[in-house]
Amino acid sequence: MKVREIKDNEINIVLHYYFQHKKDFIGICLFEDFVEQYCRRCDKCNKVICILDMCEECDSKKEYDRELECFDRNKEYYVYGIGEI
């Protein structure tokens, strides 16, 4: 991702990520380098995210999807009490 691709209303989000992870870098990491190497858009919701963090909205949806998948695999056990997990 390039700095010029960031919209005006998203710059605060990127700055927050930059200052949050700045202490984790050894040496100097310029803002432009941080954006190019560590920021991207989420594939599902198109929000700017840092690759060091997960997209909060999409990550919670994945957890919900995993729970539904687990229920579908084991629904005979949960509904009828047949079989084992």
mmCIF file of N, CA, C and O in Angstrom:
data_model
loop_
_atom_site.group_PDB
_atom_site.id
_atom_site.type_symbol
_atom_site.label_atom_id
_atom_site.label_comp_id
_atom_site.label_asym_id
_atom_site.label_seq_id
_atom_site.Cartn_x
_atom_site.Cartn_y
_atom_site.Cartn_z
ATOM 1 N N MET A 1 0.847 -1.160 0.000
ATOM 2 C CA MET A 1 0.000 0.000 0.000
ATOM 3 C C MET A 1 0.897 1.228 0.000
ATOM 4 O O MET A 1 1.928 1.254 0.665
ATOM 5 N N LYS A 2 0.511 2.231 -0.736
ATOM 6 C CA LYS A 2 1.250 3.488 -0.817
ATOM 7 C C LYS A 2 0.560 4.545 0.038
ATOM 8 O O LYS A 2 -0.637 4.463 0.307
ATOM 9 N N VAL A 3 1.308 5.547 0.456
ATOM 10 C CA VAL A 3 0.765 6.619 1.288
ATOM 11 C C VAL A 3 -0.328 7.367 0.544
ATOM 12 O O VAL A 3 -1.345 7.748 1.126
ATOM 13 N N ARG A 4 -0.155 7.555 -0.751
ATOM 14 C CA ARG A 4 -1.155 8.308 -1.520
ATOM 15 C C ARG A 4 -2.484 7.552 -1.663
ATOM 16 O O ARG A 4 -3.487 8.132 -2.027
ATOM 17 N N GLU A 5 -2.496 6.256 -1.395
ATOM 18 C CA GLU A 5 -3.726 5.462 -1.464
ATOM 19 C C GLU A 5 -4.588 5.601 -0.213
ATOM 20 O O GLU A 5 -5.736 5.179 -0.208
ATOM 21 N N ILE A 6 -4.029 6.189 0.836
ATOM 22 C CA ILE A 6 -4.776 6.359 2.084
ATOM 23 C C ILE A 6 -5.695 7.549 1.956
ATOM 24 O O ILE A 6 -5.274 8.644 1.571
ATOM 25 N N LYS A 7 -6.954 7.354 2.286
ATOM 26 C CA LYS A 7 -7.932 8.441 2.242
ATOM 27 C C LYS A 7 -7.744 9.340 3.457
ATOM 28 O O LYS A 7 -7.151 8.947 4.460
ATOM 29 N N ASP A 8 -8.274 10.543 3.364
ATOM 30 C CA ASP A 8 -8.118 11.516 4.453
ATOM 31 C C ASP A 8 -8.708 11.024 5.766
ATOM 32 O O ASP A 8 -8.145 11.265 6.832
ATOM 33 N N ASN A 9 -9.827 10.334 5.705
ATOM 34 C CA ASN A 9 -10.461 9.876 6.940
ATOM 35 C C ASN A 9 -9.791 8.618 7.511
ATOM 36 O O ASN A 9 -10.103 8.193 8.608
ATOM 37 N N GLU A 10 -8.847 8.018 6.780
ATOM 38 C CA GLU A 10 -8.160 6.831 7.266
ATOM 39 C C GLU A 10 -6.763 7.119 7.818
ATOM 40 O O GLU A 10 -6.137 6.245 8.397
ATOM 41 N N ILE A 11 -6.286 8.322 7.655
ATOM 42 C CA ILE A 11 -4.924 8.648 8.075
ATOM 43 C C ILE A 11 -4.744 8.506 9.587
ATOM 44 O O ILE A 11 -3.687 8.075 10.054
ATOM 45 N N ASN A 12 -5.774 8.826 10.359
ATOM 46 C CA ASN A 12 -5.684 8.675 11.818
ATOM 47 C C ASN A 12 -5.536 7.211 12.231
ATOM 48 O O ASN A 12 -4.819 6.897 13.179
ATOM 49 N N ILE A 13 -6.186 6.331 11.515
ATOM 50 C CA ILE A 13 -6.086 4.903 11.803
ATOM 51 C C ILE A 13 -4.659 4.414 11.554
ATOM 52 O O ILE A 13 -4.072 3.702 12.363
ATOM 53 N N VAL A 14 -4.100 4.832 10.419
ATOM 54 C CA VAL A 14 -2.739 4.411 10.069
ATOM 55 C C VAL A 14 -1.723 4.995 11.048
ATOM 56 O O VAL A 14 -0.788 4.317 11.464
ATOM 57 N N LEU A 15 -1.907 6.260 11.430
ATOM 58 C CA LEU A 15 -1.012 6.861 12.417
ATOM 59 C C LEU A 15 -1.086 6.136 13.758
ATOM 60 O O LEU A 15 -0.072 5.949 14.428
ATOM 61 N N HIS A 16 -2.283 5.734 14.140
ATOM 62 C CA HIS A 16 -2.449 4.972 15.376
ATOM 63 C C HIS A 16 -1.669 3.666 15.298
ATOM 64 O O HIS A 16 -0.954 3.290 16.246
ATOM 65 N N TYR A 17 -1.775 2.940 14.188
ATOM 66 C CA TYR A 17 -1.000 1.707 14.015
ATOM 67 C C TYR A 17 0.499 1.984 14.064
ATOM 68 O O TYR A 17 1.254 1.229 14.653
ATOM 69 N N TYR A 18 0.915 3.068 13.424
ATOM 70 C CA TYR A 18 2.342 3.408 13.373
ATOM 71 C C TYR A 18 2.897 3.645 14.769
ATOM 72 O O TYR A 18 3.917 3.083 15.152
ATOM 73 N N PHE A 19 2.225 4.467 15.565
ATOM 74 C CA PHE A 19 2.729 4.761 16.911
ATOM 75 C C PHE A 19 2.568 3.570 17.844
ATOM 76 O O PHE A 19 3.355 3.387 18.773
ATOM 77 N N GLN A 20 1.571 2.746 17.614
ATOM 78 C CA GLN A 20 1.366 1.565 18.439
ATOM 79 C C GLN A 20 2.507 0.559 18.241
ATOM 80 O O GLN A 20 2.966 -0.058 19.203
ATOM 81 N N HIS A 21 2.982 0.394 17.020
ATOM 82 C CA HIS A 21 4.003 -0.611 16.722
ATOM 83 C C HIS A 21 5.399 -0.029 16.572
ATOM 84 O O HIS A 21 6.343 -0.770 16.320
ATOM 85 N N LYS A 22 5.544 1.266 16.733
ATOM 86 C CA LYS A 22 6.850 1.906 16.558
ATOM 87 C C LYS A 22 7.884 1.365 17.545
ATOM 88 O O LYS A 22 9.045 1.193 17.203
ATOM 89 N N LYS A 23 7.464 1.057 18.747
ATOM 90 C CA LYS A 23 8.383 0.558 19.768
ATOM 91 C C LYS A 23 8.872 -0.855 19.456
ATOM 92 O O LYS A 23 9.879 -1.299 19.981
ATOM 93 N N ASP A 24 8.176 -1.574 18.579
ATOM 94 C CA ASP A 24 8.557 -2.944 18.238
ATOM 95 C C ASP A 24 9.682 -3.016 17.213
ATOM 96 O O ASP A 24 10.297 -4.077 17.049
ATOM 97 N N PHE A 25 9.954 -1.910 16.505
ATOM 98 C CA PHE A 25 10.969 -1.917 15.461
ATOM 99 C C PHE A 25 12.336 -1.595 16.036
ATOM 100 O O PHE A 25 12.478 -0.775 16.934
ATOM 101 N N ILE A 26 13.330 -2.252 15.487
ATOM 102 C CA ILE A 26 14.707 -1.954 15.858
ATOM 103 C C ILE A 26 15.187 -0.867 14.906
ATOM 104 O O ILE A 26 15.119 -1.013 13.697
ATOM 105 N N GLY A 27 15.642 0.233 15.445
ATOM 106 C CA GLY A 27 16.087 1.345 14.611
ATOM 107 C C GLY A 27 14.929 2.228 14.195
ATOM 108 O O GLY A 27 13.845 2.200 14.770
ATOM 109 N N ILE A 28 15.168 2.999 13.165
ATOM 110 C CA ILE A 28 14.179 3.971 12.703
ATOM 111 C C ILE A 28 13.331 3.359 11.590
ATOM 112 O O ILE A 28 13.852 2.784 10.649
ATOM 113 N N CYS A 29 12.044 3.490 11.722
ATOM 114 C CA CYS A 29 11.112 3.067 10.677
ATOM 115 C C CYS A 29 10.312 4.299 10.271
ATOM 116 O O CYS A 29 9.549 4.840 11.070
ATOM 117 N N LEU A 30 10.504 4.746 9.064
ATOM 118 C CA LEU A 30 9.784 5.919 8.585
ATOM 119 C C LEU A 30 8.324 5.581 8.353
ATOM 120 O O LEU A 30 7.961 4.432 8.086
ATOM 121 N N PHE A 31 7.482 6.601 8.427
ATOM 122 C CA PHE A 31 6.050 6.403 8.250
ATOM 123 C C PHE A 31 5.751 5.823 6.872
ATOM 124 O O PHE A 31 4.930 4.917 6.738
ATOM 125 N N GLU A 32 6.420 6.323 5.843
ATOM 126 C CA GLU A 32 6.184 5.838 4.483
ATOM 127 C C GLU A 32 6.567 4.364 4.350
ATOM 128 O O GLU A 32 5.856 3.578 3.715
ATOM 129 N N ASP A 33 7.678 3.984 4.983
ATOM 130 C CA ASP A 33 8.095 2.586 4.948
ATOM 131 C C ASP A 33 7.107 1.696 5.693
ATOM 132 O O ASP A 33 6.805 0.583 5.262
ATOM 133 N N PHE A 34 6.612 2.195 6.820
ATOM 134 C CA PHE A 34 5.633 1.437 7.588
ATOM 135 C C PHE A 34 4.381 1.186 6.760
ATOM 136 O O PHE A 34 3.862 0.066 6.727
ATOM 137 N N VAL A 35 3.896 2.221 6.087
ATOM 138 C CA VAL A 35 2.680 2.080 5.279
ATOM 139 C C VAL A 35 2.917 1.079 4.151
ATOM 140 O O VAL A 35 2.073 0.210 3.895
ATOM 141 N N GLU A 36 4.046 1.180 3.479
ATOM 142 C CA GLU A 36 4.316 0.287 2.349
ATOM 143 C C GLU A 36 4.492 -1.166 2.784
ATOM 144 O O GLU A 36 4.068 -2.079 2.082
ATOM 145 N N GLN A 37 5.109 -1.395 3.928
ATOM 146 C CA GLN A 37 5.430 -2.759 4.334
ATOM 147 C C GLN A 37 4.381 -3.412 5.223
ATOM 148 O O GLN A 37 4.211 -4.634 5.172
ATOM 149 N N TYR A 38 3.687 -2.624 6.039
ATOM 150 C CA TYR A 38 2.839 -3.220 7.064
ATOM 151 C C TYR A 38 1.353 -2.889 6.959
ATOM 152 O O TYR A 38 0.565 -3.421 7.738
ATOM 153 N N CYS A 39 0.955 -2.042 6.053
ATOM 154 C CA CYS A 39 -0.459 -1.691 5.943
ATOM 155 C C CYS A 39 -1.031 -2.228 4.637
ATOM 156 O O CYS A 39 -0.353 -2.243 3.620
ATOM 157 N N ARG A 40 -2.263 -2.637 4.703
ATOM 158 C CA ARG A 40 -2.973 -3.095 3.517
ATOM 159 C C ARG A 40 -4.466 -2.956 3.771
ATOM 160 O O ARG A 40 -4.894 -2.620 4.867
ATOM 161 N N ARG A 41 -5.244 -3.241 2.769
ATOM 162 C CA ARG A 41 -6.697 -3.217 2.918
ATOM 163 C C ARG A 41 -7.196 -4.636 3.164
ATOM 164 O O ARG A 41 -6.697 -5.588 2.575
ATOM 165 N N CYS A 42 -8.167 -4.747 4.029
ATOM 166 C CA CYS A 42 -8.771 -6.044 4.306
ATOM 167 C C CYS A 42 -9.494 -6.521 3.039
ATOM 168 O O CYS A 42 -10.161 -5.735 2.365
ATOM 169 N N ASP A 43 -9.354 -7.790 2.742
ATOM 170 C CA ASP A 43 -9.965 -8.338 1.534
ATOM 171 C C ASP A 43 -11.492 -8.353 1.604
ATOM 172 O O ASP A 43 -12.158 -8.218 0.587
ATOM 173 N N LYS A 44 -12.029 -8.483 2.790
ATOM 174 C CA LYS A 44 -13.481 -8.598 2.926
ATOM 175 C C LYS A 44 -14.171 -7.256 3.151
ATOM 176 O O LYS A 44 -15.152 -6.946 2.496
ATOM 177 N N CYS A 45 -13.658 -6.456 4.094
ATOM 178 C CA CYS A 45 -14.365 -5.212 4.444
ATOM 179 C C CYS A 45 -13.702 -3.963 3.871
ATOM 180 O O CYS A 45 -14.237 -2.876 4.010
ATOM 181 N N ASN A 46 -12.528 -4.090 3.251
ATOM 182 C CA ASN A 46 -11.834 -2.993 2.568
ATOM 183 C C ASN A 46 -11.369 -1.880 3.508
ATOM 184 O O ASN A 46 -11.118 -0.776 3.067
ATOM 185 N N LYS A 47 -11.240 -2.171 4.794
ATOM 186 C CA LYS A 47 -10.698 -1.192 5.734
ATOM 187 C C LYS A 47 -9.185 -1.322 5.765
ATOM 188 O O LYS A 47 -8.635 -2.381 5.494
ATOM 189 N N VAL A 48 -8.518 -0.227 6.125
ATOM 190 C CA VAL A 48 -7.068 -0.252 6.256
ATOM 191 C C VAL A 48 -6.722 -0.984 7.541
ATOM 192 O O VAL A 48 -7.241 -0.666 8.611
ATOM 193 N N ILE A 49 -5.839 -1.991 7.426
ATOM 194 C CA ILE A 49 -5.408 -2.747 8.596
ATOM 195 C C ILE A 49 -3.890 -2.862 8.577
ATOM 196 O O ILE A 49 -3.250 -2.695 7.546
ATOM 197 N N CYS A 50 -3.344 -3.144 9.719
ATOM 198 C CA CYS A 50 -1.917 -3.413 9.851
ATOM 199 C C CYS A 50 -1.753 -4.936 9.830
ATOM 200 O O CYS A 50 -2.515 -5.648 10.493
ATOM 201 N N ILE A 51 -0.766 -5.433 9.094
ATOM 202 C CA ILE A 51 -0.604 -6.880 9.010
ATOM 203 C C ILE A 51 -0.127 -7.477 10.325
ATOM 204 O O ILE A 51 -0.202 -8.687 10.511
ATOM 205 N N LEU A 52 0.348 -6.633 11.241
ATOM 206 C CA LEU A 52 0.742 -7.113 12.557
ATOM 207 C C LEU A 52 -0.473 -7.371 13.437
ATOM 208 O O LEU A 52 -0.373 -8.068 14.448
ATOM 209 N N ASP A 53 -1.614 -6.817 13.064
ATOM 210 C CA ASP A 53 -2.888 -7.024 13.758
ATOM 211 C C ASP A 53 -3.854 -7.682 12.784
ATOM 212 O O ASP A 53 -3.638 -7.694 11.586
ATOM 213 N N MET A 54 -4.921 -8.195 13.306
ATOM 214 C CA MET A 54 -5.971 -8.740 12.448
ATOM 215 C C MET A 54 -7.088 -7.711 12.322
ATOM 216 O O MET A 54 -7.225 -6.826 13.156
ATOM 217 N N CYS A 55 -7.878 -7.846 11.293
ATOM 218 C CA CYS A 55 -9.058 -7.002 11.157
ATOM 219 C C CYS A 55 -10.046 -7.451 12.228
ATOM 220 O O CYS A 55 -10.466 -8.602 12.255
ATOM 221 N N GLU A 56 -10.412 -6.553 13.116
ATOM 222 C CA GLU A 56 -11.246 -6.920 14.262
ATOM 223 C C GLU A 56 -12.609 -7.439 13.832
ATOM 224 O O GLU A 56 -13.109 -8.408 14.368
ATOM 225 N N GLU A 57 -13.232 -6.792 12.861
ATOM 226 C CA GLU A 57 -14.560 -7.216 12.436
ATOM 227 C C GLU A 57 -14.520 -8.569 11.739
ATOM 228 O O GLU A 57 -15.300 -9.456 12.039
ATOM 229 N N CYS A 58 -13.605 -8.736 10.817
ATOM 230 C CA CYS A 58 -13.521 -9.988 10.058
ATOM 231 C C CYS A 58 -13.026 -11.134 10.928
ATOM 232 O O CYS A 58 -13.429 -12.273 10.742
ATOM 233 N N ASP A 59 -12.142 -10.858 11.873
ATOM 234 C CA ASP A 59 -11.635 -11.897 12.757
ATOM 235 C C ASP A 59 -12.743 -12.450 13.638
ATOM 236 O O ASP A 59 -12.840 -13.648 13.850
ATOM 237 N N SER A 60 -13.630 -11.594 14.134
ATOM 238 C CA SER A 60 -14.739 -12.076 14.955
ATOM 239 C C SER A 60 -15.734 -12.860 14.113
ATOM 240 O O SER A 60 -16.330 -13.816 14.584
ATOM 241 N N LYS A 61 -15.890 -12.487 12.843
ATOM 242 C CA LYS A 61 -16.778 -13.245 11.955
ATOM 243 C C LYS A 61 -16.204 -14.624 11.678
ATOM 244 O O LYS A 61 -16.942 -15.597 11.591
ATOM 245 N N LYS A 62 -14.881 -14.733 11.552
ATOM 246 C CA LYS A 62 -14.251 -16.031 11.330
ATOM 247 C C LYS A 62 -14.493 -16.948 12.509
ATOM 248 O O LYS A 62 -14.743 -18.126 12.343
ATOM 249 N N GLU A 63 -14.397 -16.399 13.722
ATOM 250 C CA GLU A 63 -14.633 -17.207 14.925
ATOM 251 C C GLU A 63 -16.060 -17.722 14.923
ATOM 252 O O GLU A 63 -16.311 -18.871 15.248
ATOM 253 N N TYR A 64 -17.008 -16.867 14.547
ATOM 254 C CA TYR A 64 -18.407 -17.271 14.473
ATOM 255 C C TYR A 64 -18.588 -18.355 13.421
ATOM 256 O O TYR A 64 -19.302 -19.333 13.639
ATOM 257 N N ASP A 65 -17.933 -18.229 12.275
ATOM 258 C CA ASP A 65 -18.011 -19.229 11.218
ATOM 259 C C ASP A 65 -17.442 -20.561 11.687
ATOM 260 O O ASP A 65 -17.971 -21.611 11.346
ATOM 261 N N ARG A 66 -16.365 -20.529 12.468
ATOM 262 C CA ARG A 66 -15.784 -21.771 12.982
ATOM 263 C C ARG A 66 -16.751 -22.470 13.929
ATOM 264 O O ARG A 66 -16.840 -23.693 13.946
ATOM 265 N N GLU A 67 -17.465 -21.689 14.730
ATOM 266 C CA GLU A 67 -18.440 -22.291 15.646
ATOM 267 C C GLU A 67 -19.566 -22.953 14.871
ATOM 268 O O GLU A 67 -20.002 -24.050 15.218
ATOM 269 N N LEU A 68 -20.049 -22.309 13.807
ATOM 270 C CA LEU A 68 -21.098 -22.913 12.984
ATOM 271 C C LEU A 68 -20.599 -24.168 12.276
ATOM 272 O O LEU A 68 -21.326 -25.158 12.172
ATOM 273 N N GLU A 69 -19.368 -24.122 11.814
ATOM 274 C CA GLU A 69 -18.796 -25.290 11.150
ATOM 275 C C GLU A 69 -18.682 -26.460 12.128
ATOM 276 O O GLU A 69 -19.001 -27.598 11.784
ATOM 277 N N CYS A 70 -18.255 -26.185 13.344
ATOM 278 C CA CYS A 70 -18.149 -27.226 14.368
ATOM 279 C C CYS A 70 -19.528 -27.794 14.692
ATOM 280 O O CYS A 70 -19.689 -29.007 14.833
ATOM 281 N N PHE A 71 -20.538 -26.945 14.772
ATOM 282 C CA PHE A 71 -21.895 -27.417 15.041
ATOM 283 C C PHE A 71 -22.397 -28.292 13.899
ATOM 284 O O PHE A 71 -23.005 -29.337 14.131
ATOM 285 N N ASP A 72 -22.147 -27.864 12.666
ATOM 286 C CA ASP A 72 -22.595 -28.654 11.517
ATOM 287 C C ASP A 72 -21.943 -30.038 11.499
ATOM 288 O O ASP A 72 -22.598 -31.032 11.169
ATOM 289 N N ARG A 73 -20.670 -30.104 11.841
ATOM 290 C CA ARG A 73 -19.978 -31.407 11.862
ATOM 291 C C ARG A 73 -20.521 -32.313 12.959
ATOM 292 O O ARG A 73 -20.585 -33.532 12.797
ATOM 293 N N ASN A 74 -20.912 -31.732 14.077
ATOM 294 C CA ASN A 74 -21.308 -32.520 15.240
ATOM 295 C C ASN A 74 -22.776 -32.339 15.614
ATOM 296 O O ASN A 74 -23.145 -32.546 16.759
ATOM 297 N N LYS A 75 -23.617 -31.959 14.666
ATOM 298 C CA LYS A 75 -25.007 -31.667 15.008
ATOM 299 C C LYS A 75 -25.770 -32.892 15.500
ATOM 300 O O LYS A 75 -26.682 -32.775 16.296
ATOM 301 N N GLU A 76 -25.386 -34.087 15.052
ATOM 302 C CA GLU A 76 -26.061 -35.286 15.543
ATOM 303 C C GLU A 76 -25.828 -35.462 17.043
ATOM 304 O O GLU A 76 -26.708 -35.872 17.774
ATOM 305 N N TYR A 77 -24.618 -35.103 17.493
ATOM 306 C CA TYR A 77 -24.312 -35.208 18.917
ATOM 307 C C TYR A 77 -25.070 -34.136 19.702
ATOM 308 O O TYR A 77 -25.675 -34.425 20.738
ATOM 309 N N TYR A 78 -25.053 -32.905 19.212
ATOM 310 C CA TYR A 78 -25.696 -31.804 19.934
ATOM 311 C C TYR A 78 -27.219 -31.925 19.929
ATOM 312 O O TYR A 78 -27.881 -31.651 20.929
ATOM 313 N N VAL A 79 -27.802 -32.338 18.811
ATOM 314 C CA VAL A 79 -29.262 -32.368 18.699
ATOM 315 C C VAL A 79 -29.844 -33.668 19.241
ATOM 316 O O VAL A 79 -30.795 -33.665 20.016
ATOM 317 N N TYR A 80 -29.272 -34.808 18.822
ATOM 318 C CA TYR A 80 -29.852 -36.098 19.172
ATOM 319 C C TYR A 80 -29.079 -36.873 20.238
ATOM 320 O O TYR A 80 -29.550 -37.871 20.740
ATOM 321 N N GLY A 81 -27.874 -36.439 20.561
ATOM 322 C CA GLY A 81 -27.069 -37.139 21.542
ATOM 323 C C GLY A 81 -26.428 -38.400 20.982
ATOM 324 O O GLY A 81 -26.042 -39.281 21.729
ATOM 325 N N ILE A 82 -26.339 -38.499 19.671
ATOM 326 C CA ILE A 82 -25.769 -39.674 19.009
ATOM 327 C C ILE A 82 -24.304 -39.405 18.672
ATOM 328 O O ILE A 82 -23.966 -38.359 18.137
ATOM 329 N N GLY A 83 -23.441 -40.345 18.965
ATOM 330 C CA GLY A 83 -22.038 -40.225 18.580
ATOM 331 C C GLY A 83 -21.222 -39.429 19.585
ATOM 332 O O GLY A 83 -21.660 -39.094 20.678
ATOM 333 N N GLU A 84 -19.987 -39.165 19.179
ATOM 334 C CA GLU A 84 -19.054 -38.435 20.022
ATOM 335 C C GLU A 84 -18.513 -37.243 19.278
ATOM 336 O O GLU A 84 -18.527 -37.193 18.062
ATOM 337 N N ILE A 85 -17.975 -36.293 20.028
ATOM 338 C CA ILE A 85 -17.383 -35.096 19.398
ATOM 339 C C ILE A 85 -16.019 -35.423 18.886
ATOM 340 O O ILE A 85 -15.236 -36.071 19.418
#
